[in-house]
PDB file of C-alpha atoms in Angstrom:
ATOM      1  CA  MET A   2    -112.614  72.866  89.060  1.00 87.00           C
ATOM      2  CA  LYS A   3    -113.982  72.482  92.464  1.00 90.00           C
ATOM      3  CA  ASN A   4    -110.070  72.514  93.790  1.00 94.00           C
ATOM      4  CA  THR A   5    -109.733  76.034  92.007  1.00 96.00           C
ATOM      5  CA  ILE A   6    -112.938  77.289  93.543  1.00 97.00           C
ATOM      6  CA  THR A   7    -111.322  76.162  96.979  1.00 97.00           C
ATOM      7  CA  PHE A   8    -108.113  77.707  96.278  1.00 98.00           C
ATOM      8  CA  LEU A   9    -109.630  80.937  95.001  1.00 98.00           C
ATOM      9  CA  ALA A  10    -112.433  81.063  98.029  1.00 98.00           C
ATOM     10  CA  GLY A  11    -109.222  81.115 100.105  1.00 98.00           C
ATOM     11  CA  LEU A  12    -107.373  83.483  98.057  1.00 98.00           C
ATOM     12  CA  ILE A  13    -110.617  85.942  97.990  1.00 98.00           C
ATOM     13  CA  PHE A  14    -110.993  85.876 101.741  1.00 98.00           C
ATOM     14  CA  GLY A  15    -106.811  86.459 102.168  1.00 98.00           C
ATOM     15  CA  LEU A  16    -106.971  89.529 100.126  1.00 98.00           C
ATOM     16  CA  GLY A  17    -110.586  90.914 101.941  1.00 98.00           C
ATOM     17  CA  LEU A  18    -108.878  90.435 105.041  1.00 98.00           C
ATOM     18  CA  ILE A  19    -105.624  92.570 103.784  1.00 98.00           C
ATOM     19  CA  VAL A  20    -107.930  95.327 102.044  1.00 97.00           C
ATOM     20  CA  SER A  21    -110.240  95.377 105.193  1.00 97.00           C
ATOM     21  CA  GLY A  22    -107.544  96.507 107.386  1.00 96.00           C
ATOM     22  CA  MET A  23    -107.778  93.114 109.611  1.00 97.00           C
ATOM     23  CA  THR A  24    -104.252  92.047 109.313  1.00 98.00           C
ATOM     24  CA  ASN A  25    -103.364  95.616 111.012  1.00 97.00           C
ATOM     25  CA  PRO A  26    -103.165  94.349 114.901  1.00 98.00           C
ATOM     26  CA  ALA A  27    -103.311  97.765 115.483  1.00 97.00           C
ATOM     27  CA  ASN A  28    -106.352  98.250 113.800  1.00 97.00           C
ATOM     28  CA  ILE A  29    -108.192  95.718 115.590  1.00 97.00           C
ATOM     29  CA  ILE A  30    -107.119  97.036 119.102  1.00 97.00           C
ATOM     30  CA  GLY A  31    -108.538 100.486 118.132  1.00 97.00           C
ATOM     31  CA  PHE A  32    -111.630  98.789 117.969  1.00 97.00           C
ATOM     32  CA  LEU A  33    -111.572  97.031 121.071  1.00 98.00           C
ATOM     33  CA  ASP A  34    -110.172 100.631 122.788  1.00 97.00           C
ATOM     34  CA  ILE A  35    -113.755 102.138 123.208  1.00 95.00           C
ATOM     35  CA  ALA A  36    -112.444 103.858 126.090  1.00 94.00           C
ATOM     36  CA  GLY A  37    -109.415 105.540 124.092  1.00 93.00           C
ATOM     37  CA  ASN A  38    -109.681 106.476 120.819  1.00 92.00           C
ATOM     38  CA  TRP A  39    -111.996 104.275 119.087  1.00 95.00           C
ATOM     39  CA  ASN A  40    -111.749 103.443 115.198  1.00 96.00           C
ATOM     40  CA  PRO A  41    -114.988 101.794 114.119  1.00 96.00           C
ATOM     41  CA  SER A  42    -114.266 100.328 110.951  1.00 96.00           C
ATOM     42  CA  LEU A  43    -114.154  96.754 111.996  1.00 96.00           C
ATOM     43  CA  VAL A  44    -118.213  97.175 112.046  1.00 97.00           C
ATOM     44  CA  PHE A  45    -117.783  98.156 108.596  1.00 98.00           C
ATOM     45  CA  VAL A  46    -116.027  94.838 107.766  1.00 98.00           C
ATOM     46  CA  MET A  47    -118.404  92.395 109.618  1.00 97.00           C
ATOM     47  CA  LEU A  48    -121.085  94.184 107.765  1.00 97.00           C
ATOM     48  CA  GLY A  49    -119.661  93.507 104.408  1.00 98.00           C
ATOM     49  CA  GLY A  50    -118.775  90.189 104.937  1.00 98.00           C
ATOM     50  CA  ILE A  51    -122.271  89.414 106.392  1.00 98.00           C
ATOM     51  CA  SER A  52    -124.630  90.947 103.854  1.00 97.00           C
ATOM     52  CA  ILE A  53    -123.014  88.455 101.392  1.00 98.00           C
ATOM     53  CA  ALA A  54    -122.574  85.377 102.878  1.00 98.00           C
ATOM     54  CA  PHE A  55    -126.533  85.692 104.600  1.00 98.00           C
ATOM     55  CA  PHE A  56    -128.060  85.239 101.238  1.00 97.00           C
ATOM     56  CA  ALA A  57    -125.566  82.068 100.198  1.00 97.00           C
ATOM     57  CA  PHE A  58    -126.258  80.552 103.558  1.00 96.00           C
ATOM     58  CA  ARG A  59    -130.317  81.491 103.019  1.00 96.00           C
ATOM     59  CA  TYR A  60    -129.866  79.867  99.523  1.00 95.00           C
ATOM     60  CA  MET A  61    -128.176  76.515 100.933  1.00 94.00           C
ATOM     61  CA  ALA A  62    -130.411  76.856 104.023  1.00 88.00           C
ATOM     62  CA  ASN A  63    -132.409  73.578 102.726  1.00 85.00           C
ATOM     63  CA  LYS A  64    -129.930  72.308 100.247  1.00 89.00           C
ATOM     64  CA  LYS A  65    -128.688  68.783 100.925  1.00 88.00           C
ATOM     65  CA  LEU A  66    -126.114  69.384  97.842  1.00 93.00           C
ATOM     66  CA  THR A  67    -123.238  71.947  96.948  1.00 93.00           C
ATOM     67  CA  LEU A  68    -123.805  73.535  93.267  1.00 92.00           C
ATOM     68  CA  PHE A  69    -121.350  70.704  92.072  1.00 92.00           C
ATOM     69  CA  LYS A  70    -123.801  67.969  93.357  1.00 90.00           C
ATOM     70  CA  GLU A  71    -121.715  66.869  96.910  1.00 88.00           C
ATOM     71  CA  PRO A  72    -123.161  66.718 100.166  1.00 90.00           C
ATOM     72  CA  VAL A  73    -123.225  70.285 102.142  1.00 91.00           C
ATOM     73  CA  HIS A  74    -121.510  70.201 106.117  1.00 87.00           C
ATOM     74  CA  LEU A  75    -123.195  72.529 108.656  1.00 88.00           C
ATOM     75  CA  PRO A  76    -123.038  72.576 112.073  1.00 86.00           C
ATOM     76  CA  GLY A  77    -125.523  70.971 113.497  1.00 84.00           C
ATOM     77  CA  THR A  78    -124.932  71.881 117.389  1.00 85.00           C
ATOM     78  CA  THR A  79    -127.252  74.075 118.804  1.00 86.00           C
ATOM     79  CA  HIS A  80    -127.063  73.810 122.279  1.00 91.00           C
ATOM     80  CA  LEU A  81    -125.224  76.401 124.083  1.00 94.00           C
ATOM     81  CA  SER A  82    -122.611  75.272 126.712  1.00 96.00           C
ATOM     82  CA  LYS A  83    -120.250  76.227 129.149  1.00 96.00           C
ATOM     83  CA  GLU A  84    -117.290  75.194 126.781  1.00 97.00           C
ATOM     84  CA  LEU A  85    -118.689  77.664 124.072  1.00 97.00           C
ATOM     85  CA  VAL A  86    -118.516  80.899 126.372  1.00 98.00           C
ATOM     86  CA  ILE A  87    -115.385  80.112 128.395  1.00 98.00           C
ATOM     87  CA  GLY A  88    -113.621  79.244 125.157  1.00 98.00           C
ATOM     88  CA  SER A  89    -114.642  82.575 123.806  1.00 98.00           C
ATOM     89  CA  LEU A  90    -113.890  84.486 126.228  1.00 98.00           C
ATOM     90  CA  PHE A  91    -110.085  82.947 125.831  1.00 98.00           C
ATOM     91  CA  PHE A  92    -110.473  83.687 122.475  1.00 98.00           C
ATOM     92  CA  GLY A  93    -111.317  87.544 122.903  1.00 98.00           C
ATOM     93  CA  ALA A  94    -108.465  88.072 125.247  1.00 98.00           C
ATOM     94  CA  GLY A  95    -105.894  86.539 123.195  1.00 98.00           C
ATOM     95  CA  TRP A  96    -107.361  88.446 119.817  1.00 98.00           C
ATOM     96  CA  ALA A  97    -106.850  91.822 122.064  1.00 98.00           C
ATOM     97  CA  LEU A  98    -103.508  90.879 123.840  1.00 98.00           C
ATOM     98  CA  ALA A  99    -101.725  90.620 120.095  1.00 98.00           C
ATOM     99  CA  GLY A 100    -104.551  92.190 117.726  1.00 98.00           C
ATOM    100  CA  PHE A 101    -104.629  88.678 115.404  1.00 98.00           C
ATOM    101  CA  CYS A 102    -107.091  86.272 115.115  1.00 97.00           C
ATOM    102  CA  PRO A 103    -106.456  83.117 113.123  1.00 98.00           C
ATOM    103  CA  GLY A 104    -107.421  84.198 109.741  1.00 98.00           C
ATOM    104  CA  PRO A 105    -105.316  87.737 109.397  1.00 98.00           C
ATOM    105  CA  ALA A 106    -102.265  85.761 111.278  1.00 98.00           C
ATOM    106  CA  LEU A 107    -101.654  83.241 108.540  1.00 98.00           C
ATOM    107  CA  VAL A 108    -102.084  85.909 105.564  1.00 98.00           C
ATOM    108  CA  ALA A 109     -99.427  87.939 107.704  1.00 98.00           C
ATOM    109  CA  LEU A 110     -97.474  85.245 107.813  1.00 98.00           C
ATOM    110  CA  GLY A 111     -98.071  84.600 104.163  1.00 98.00           C
ATOM    111  CA  MET A 112     -96.663  88.519 103.857  1.00 97.00           C
ATOM    112  CA  GLY A 113     -93.145  87.031 105.605  1.00 96.00           C
ATOM    113  CA  SER A 114     -93.985  88.778 109.292  1.00 97.00           C
ATOM    114  CA  LYS A 115     -92.119  87.065 111.712  1.00 97.00           C
ATOM    115  CA  GLN A 116     -94.078  88.313 114.625  1.00 97.00           C
ATOM    116  CA  ALA A 117     -96.987  86.990 112.840  1.00 98.00           C
ATOM    117  CA  GLY A 118     -94.888  83.065 112.669  1.00 98.00           C
ATOM    118  CA  LEU A 119     -94.368  83.083 116.432  1.00 98.00           C
ATOM    119  CA  PHE A 120     -98.024  83.998 117.043  1.00 98.00           C
ATOM    120  CA  VAL A 121     -99.099  81.366 114.698  1.00 98.00           C
ATOM    121  CA  LEU A 122     -96.539  78.669 115.898  1.00 98.00           C
ATOM    122  CA  SER A 123     -98.066  79.589 119.552  1.00 98.00           C
ATOM    123  CA  MET A 124    -101.858  79.246 118.135  1.00 98.00           C
ATOM    124  CA  VAL A 125    -100.914  76.072 116.907  1.00 98.00           C
ATOM    125  CA  ILE A 126     -99.498  74.669 120.061  1.00 98.00           C
ATOM    126  CA  GLY A 127    -102.656  76.284 121.770  1.00 98.00           C
ATOM    127  CA  MET A 128    -104.998  74.064 119.727  1.00 98.00           C
ATOM    128  CA  LEU A 129    -102.967  70.870 119.745  1.00 97.00           C
ATOM    129  CA  ALA A 130    -103.034  71.350 123.850  1.00 97.00           C
ATOM    130  CA  HIS A 131    -106.523  71.752 123.853  1.00 97.00           C
ATOM    131  CA  ASP A 132    -107.212  68.990 121.466  1.00 95.00           C
ATOM    132  CA  SER A 133    -105.194  66.682 123.589  1.00 94.00           C
ATOM    133  CA  LEU A 134    -106.759  67.408 126.578  1.00 94.00           C
ATOM    134  CA  PHE A 135    -110.035  67.442 125.951  1.00 91.00           C
ATOM    135  CA  LYS A 136    -109.879  64.291 123.015  1.00 72.00           C
ATOM    136  CA  LYS A 137    -111.924  66.746 120.531  1.00 55.00           C
ATOM    137  CA  SER A 138    -112.210  65.616 117.570  1.00 52.00           C
ATOM    138  CA  SER A 139    -111.278  68.509 115.261  1.00 46.00           C
ATOM    139  CA  HIS A 140    -114.519  69.239 112.906  1.00 45.00           C
TER     140      HIS A 140
ATOM    141  CA  MET B  27    -117.169 107.389 129.658  1.00 63.00           C
ATOM    142  CA  GLN B  28    -117.001 109.870 126.563  1.00 76.00           C
ATOM    143  CA  LEU B  29    -116.801 107.791 123.633  1.00 87.00           C
ATOM    144  CA  THR B  30    -114.495 109.701 121.129  1.00 92.00           C
ATOM    145  CA  ILE B  31    -113.650 108.537 117.854  1.00 93.00           C
ATOM    146  CA  ASP B  32    -110.166 107.960 116.116  1.00 92.00           C
ATOM    147  CA  TRP B  33    -111.475 109.681 112.450  1.00 92.00           C
ATOM    148  CA  LEU B  34    -107.665 109.459 111.337  1.00 88.00           C
ATOM    149  CA  HIS B  35    -107.648 105.537 111.177  1.00 90.00           C
ATOM    150  CA  TYR B  36    -111.658 105.528 110.766  1.00 92.00           C
ATOM    151  CA  THR B  37    -111.788 103.882 106.839  1.00 93.00           C
ATOM    152  CA  PRO B  38    -115.310 102.672 106.586  1.00 94.00           C
ATOM    153  CA  GLY B  39    -114.453 102.377 102.750  1.00 95.00           C
ATOM    154  CA  SER B  40    -111.788  99.971 102.527  1.00 96.00           C
ATOM    155  CA  ALA B  41    -113.460  97.930 105.712  1.00 97.00           C
ATOM    156  CA  LEU B  42    -116.617  97.443 103.687  1.00 98.00           C
ATOM    157  CA  THR B  43    -114.794  96.518 100.218  1.00 98.00           C
ATOM    158  CA  GLY B  44    -112.441  93.927 102.222  1.00 98.00           C
ATOM    159  CA  GLY B  45    -115.587  93.042 104.148  1.00 98.00           C
ATOM    160  CA  LEU B  46    -117.257  91.989 100.865  1.00 98.00           C
ATOM    161  CA  MET B  47    -114.624  90.111  99.630  1.00 98.00           C
ATOM    162  CA  LEU B  48    -114.912  87.959 102.617  1.00 98.00           C
ATOM    163  CA  GLY B  49    -118.677  87.352 102.173  1.00 98.00           C
ATOM    164  CA  ILE B  50    -117.520  86.600  98.567  1.00 98.00           C
ATOM    165  CA  GLY B  51    -114.966  83.905  99.721  1.00 98.00           C
ATOM    166  CA  ALA B  52    -116.866  82.727 102.299  1.00 98.00           C
ATOM    167  CA  SER B  53    -119.809  82.192  99.811  1.00 98.00           C
ATOM    168  CA  LEU B  54    -118.182  80.448  96.947  1.00 97.00           C
ATOM    169  CA  LEU B  55    -116.854  78.240  99.956  1.00 97.00           C
ATOM    170  CA  LEU B  56    -120.054  77.584 100.904  1.00 97.00           C
ATOM    171  CA  LEU B  57    -121.894  76.959  97.378  1.00 96.00           C
ATOM    172  CA  PHE B  58    -118.977  75.141  95.707  1.00 95.00           C
ATOM    173  CA  SER B  59    -117.353  72.888  98.525  1.00 94.00           C
ATOM    174  CA  GLY B  60    -120.659  72.727 100.953  1.00 95.00           C
ATOM    175  CA  LYS B  61    -118.304  74.060 103.814  1.00 95.00           C
ATOM    176  CA  ILE B  62    -117.657  76.823 106.574  1.00 95.00           C
ATOM    177  CA  ALA B  63    -115.132  79.387 106.356  1.00 96.00           C
ATOM    178  CA  GLY B  64    -113.952  78.574 109.803  1.00 97.00           C
ATOM    179  CA  ILE B  65    -110.135  79.601 109.592  1.00 98.00           C
ATOM    180  CA  SER B  66    -109.299  77.968 113.321  1.00 98.00           C
ATOM    181  CA  GLY B  67    -111.732  74.708 112.607  1.00 97.00           C
ATOM    182  CA  ILE B  68    -109.862  74.125 109.281  1.00 97.00           C
ATOM    183  CA  LEU B  69    -106.579  74.890 110.729  1.00 98.00           C
ATOM    184  CA  ALA B  70    -106.719  72.863 113.552  1.00 97.00           C
ATOM    185  CA  TYR B  71    -107.735  69.917 111.162  1.00 96.00           C
ATOM    186  CA  VAL B  72    -104.787  69.978 109.204  1.00 96.00           C
ATOM    187  CA  ILE B  73    -102.017  70.379 111.750  1.00 96.00           C
ATOM    188  CA  LYS B  74    -103.190  67.085 112.813  1.00 94.00           C
ATOM    189  CA  PRO B  75    -100.147  64.424 111.649  1.00 89.00           C
ATOM    190  CA  THR B  76    -102.432  61.787 111.146  1.00 89.00           C
ATOM    191  CA  HIS B  77    -104.941  64.170 109.206  1.00 90.00           C
ATOM    192  CA  LEU B  78    -103.115  65.827 106.858  1.00 83.00           C
ATOM    193  CA  PHE B  79    -102.391  63.290 104.080  1.00 85.00           C
ATOM    194  CA  SER B  80    -106.132  62.226 104.513  1.00 89.00           C
ATOM    195  CA  GLN B  81    -108.750  62.886 101.628  1.00 88.00           C
ATOM    196  CA  ASP B  82    -110.820  65.112 103.996  1.00 89.00           C
ATOM    197  CA  ALA B  83    -107.453  67.306 104.906  1.00 94.00           C
ATOM    198  CA  ALA B  84    -107.498  68.247 100.488  1.00 94.00           C
ATOM    199  CA  TRP B  85    -110.095  70.984 100.765  1.00 96.00           C
ATOM    200  CA  ARG B  86    -109.030  72.344 103.935  1.00 97.00           C
ATOM    201  CA  VAL B  87    -105.341  72.709 102.827  1.00 97.00           C
ATOM    202  CA  LEU B  88    -106.157  74.186  99.433  1.00 97.00           C
ATOM    203  CA  PHE B  89    -107.960  77.184 100.980  1.00 98.00           C
ATOM    204  CA  LEU B  90    -105.457  77.649 103.766  1.00 98.00           C
ATOM    205  CA  ILE B  91    -103.123  77.597 100.769  1.00 98.00           C
ATOM    206  CA  GLY B  92    -104.904  79.919  99.344  1.00 98.00           C
ATOM    207  CA  LEU B  93    -105.575  82.099 102.136  1.00 98.00           C
ATOM    208  CA  ILE B  94    -101.639  82.360 103.019  1.00 98.00           C
ATOM    209  CA  SER B  95    -101.180  83.426  99.094  1.00 98.00           C
ATOM    210  CA  ALA B  96    -102.933  86.215  99.319  1.00 98.00           C
ATOM    211  CA  GLY B  97    -100.480  87.919 101.940  1.00 98.00           C
ATOM    212  CA  THR B  98     -97.721  86.423  99.620  1.00 97.00           C
ATOM    213  CA  MET B  99     -99.188  87.890  96.383  1.00 97.00           C
ATOM    214  CA  TYR B 100    -100.978  91.072  97.621  1.00 97.00           C
ATOM    215  CA  PRO B 101     -97.518  93.370  97.207  1.00 95.00           C
ATOM    216  CA  PHE B 102     -97.291  92.155  93.632  1.00 95.00           C
ATOM    217  CA  ILE B 103    -100.529  93.674  92.808  1.00 92.00           C
ATOM    218  CA  ALA B 104    -100.372  96.810  95.354  1.00 93.00           C
ATOM    219  CA  ALA B 105     -98.665  98.302  98.193  1.00 93.00           C
ATOM    220  CA  LEU B 106     -99.050  96.118 101.314  1.00 93.00           C
ATOM    221  CA  PRO B 107    -101.014  98.562 103.601  1.00 91.00           C
ATOM    222  CA  PRO B 108     -99.369  99.879 106.668  1.00 88.00           C
ATOM    223  CA  ALA B 109     -99.194  97.351 109.803  1.00 91.00           C
ATOM    224  CA  SER B 110     -97.875  97.605 113.341  1.00 93.00           C
ATOM    225  CA  ILE B 111     -98.093  94.947 115.669  1.00 95.00           C
ATOM    226  CA  ALA B 112     -97.235  96.778 119.290  1.00 95.00           C
ATOM    227  CA  ALA B 113     -97.322  93.537 121.066  1.00 96.00           C
ATOM    228  CA  SER B 114     -93.663  91.878 122.701  1.00 97.00           C
ATOM    229  CA  ASN B 115     -92.841  88.478 121.567  1.00 98.00           C
ATOM    230  CA  PRO B 116     -93.794  87.239 125.230  1.00 98.00           C
ATOM    231  CA  THR B 117     -97.133  88.635 124.243  1.00 98.00           C
ATOM    232  CA  LEU B 118     -97.424  87.403 121.220  1.00 98.00           C
ATOM    233  CA  ILE B 119     -96.678  83.694 122.235  1.00 98.00           C
ATOM    234  CA  MET B 120     -99.420  84.384 125.556  1.00 98.00           C
ATOM    235  CA  ALA B 121    -102.279  85.866 122.745  1.00 98.00           C
ATOM    236  CA  GLY B 122    -101.295  82.892 120.552  1.00 98.00           C
ATOM    237  CA  LEU B 123    -101.738  80.373 122.791  1.00 98.00           C
ATOM    238  CA  LEU B 124    -104.849  81.797 123.954  1.00 98.00           C
ATOM    239  CA  VAL B 125    -106.711  82.150 120.539  1.00 98.00           C
ATOM    240  CA  GLY B 126    -105.672  78.561 120.004  1.00 98.00           C
ATOM    241  CA  PHE B 127    -106.880  77.008 122.991  1.00 98.00           C
ATOM    242  CA  GLY B 128    -110.300  79.301 123.216  1.00 98.00           C
ATOM    243  CA  SER B 129    -110.970  78.772 119.527  1.00 98.00           C
ATOM    244  CA  ARG B 130    -110.764  75.158 119.813  1.00 98.00           C
ATOM    245  CA  MET B 131    -112.832  75.198 123.426  1.00 98.00           C
ATOM    246  CA  GLY B 132    -115.340  77.627 121.427  1.00 97.00           C
ATOM    247  CA  SER B 133    -115.737  76.047 118.497  1.00 96.00           C
ATOM    248  CA  GLY B 134    -114.650  78.827 116.188  1.00 96.00           C
ATOM    249  CA  CYS B 135    -112.976  82.138 115.890  1.00 96.00           C
ATOM    250  CA  THR B 136    -113.869  85.438 113.978  1.00 97.00           C
ATOM    251  CA  SER B 137    -114.399  84.247 110.823  1.00 97.00           C
ATOM    252  CA  GLY B 138    -116.657  80.851 111.710  1.00 96.00           C
ATOM    253  CA  HIS B 139    -118.506  82.411 114.521  1.00 97.00           C
ATOM    254  CA  GLY B 140    -118.157  86.357 113.311  1.00 96.00           C
ATOM    255  CA  ILE B 141    -118.841  86.053 109.647  1.00 96.00           C
ATOM    256  CA  CYS B 142    -120.502  82.432 108.968  1.00 96.00           C
ATOM    257  CA  GLY B 143    -122.371  81.879 112.271  1.00 96.00           C
ATOM    258  CA  LEU B 144    -124.092  85.475 112.334  1.00 97.00           C
ATOM    259  CA  SER B 145    -124.833  85.227 108.402  1.00 97.00           C
ATOM    260  CA  ARG B 146    -126.697  81.638 109.148  1.00 95.00           C
ATOM    261  CA  LEU B 147    -128.396  83.435 112.348  1.00 95.00           C
ATOM    262  CA  SER B 148    -126.731  80.603 114.594  1.00 96.00           C
ATOM    263  CA  LEU B 149    -127.577  81.270 118.238  1.00 96.00           C
ATOM    264  CA  ARG B 150    -124.337  79.730 119.298  1.00 97.00           C
ATOM    265  CA  SER B 151    -122.426  81.965 117.048  1.00 97.00           C
ATOM    266  CA  MET B 152    -123.899  85.243 118.606  1.00 97.00           C
ATOM    267  CA  VAL B 153    -123.188  83.912 121.916  1.00 98.00           C
ATOM    268  CA  ALA B 154    -119.626  83.097 120.973  1.00 98.00           C
ATOM    269  CA  THR B 155    -119.262  86.520 119.094  1.00 98.00           C
ATOM    270  CA  LEU B 156    -120.711  88.182 121.866  1.00 98.00           C
ATOM    271  CA  SER B 157    -119.102  86.515 124.187  1.00 98.00           C
ATOM    272  CA  PHE B 158    -114.921  86.972 122.656  1.00 98.00           C
ATOM    273  CA  MET B 159    -115.965  90.757 122.265  1.00 98.00           C
ATOM    274  CA  THR B 160    -116.528  90.825 125.314  1.00 98.00           C
ATOM    275  CA  ALA B 161    -113.186  89.765 126.511  1.00 98.00           C
ATOM    276  CA  GLY B 162    -111.869  91.573 124.293  1.00 98.00           C
ATOM    277  CA  PHE B 163    -112.987  95.325 125.561  1.00 98.00           C
ATOM    278  CA  VAL B 164    -112.336  94.298 129.025  1.00 98.00           C
ATOM    279  CA  THR B 165    -108.964  93.305 128.114  1.00 98.00           C
ATOM    280  CA  THR B 166    -108.085  96.157 126.014  1.00 98.00           C
ATOM    281  CA  TYR B 167    -108.934  98.142 128.609  1.00 97.00           C
ATOM    282  CA  LEU B 168    -107.435  96.528 130.931  1.00 97.00           C
ATOM    283  CA  THR B 169    -104.213  96.253 129.546  1.00 96.00           C
ATOM    284  CA  LEU B 170    -104.059 100.207 127.944  1.00 95.00           C
ATOM    285  CA  HIS B 171    -106.622 102.212 130.768  1.00 94.00           C
ATOM    286  CA  ALA B 172    -106.286 100.178 133.936  1.00 87.00           C
ATOM    287  CA  SER B 173    -102.329 101.208 135.017  1.00 70.00           C
TER     288      SER B 173
END
């Protein structure tokens, strides 16, 4: 049962990325291009996502167990680091160059897009490069 | 600077509907598995050969199979919305490397920080989201308008 829900969570998330337009890089670049012809649609994607997830996180905030009575794993780090900002700046630059972030790129790969495949392969190499350089455990 | 809106590609209804689905997917994973739907972190874990067959990889692999099969299954339900990728292959490679490296260094991406982190009012995620949005606006300006 838990496995089915985990699969469904991924499936619904992926379908949401398609419906919202996130799997079309032109929409991402249209949102980031505030000096050109700006497409604000992405604001509604974030509002939609947050308006539901906010209540789920509120509900789980002080709970130690899930609805299946298993431990909850939420990030405990709270301090602001250089890495957080510099890494996110790199991420944002790459996001703008291609119009892909990790989720939509994986969904587009599932659609059979070769360009998404090339992006995902490069992204995986970038992840492995970072983690082998900085010996970061991937949690 | 004068702001002009691209009304032709402005689709608030489908954007909101898709966004609500992102919220439902992330909430299901949280309520039933107790995990954060951060795609970069989930992917980074399973691509390590030593992790792939571990117990901790199972939920991640299942979630990723669901995510990827959304793209594979969607055409059986409805016509795929149009997608246009303007980036050349060298740009896709550069972008992928930056997104992969940056998401690890910054501990998250648009899903983990942008949707989940903001939903749990995490200060770190707000800083990360502002940082990648700013870099995105500047990079787009440089690539489209600076020459």
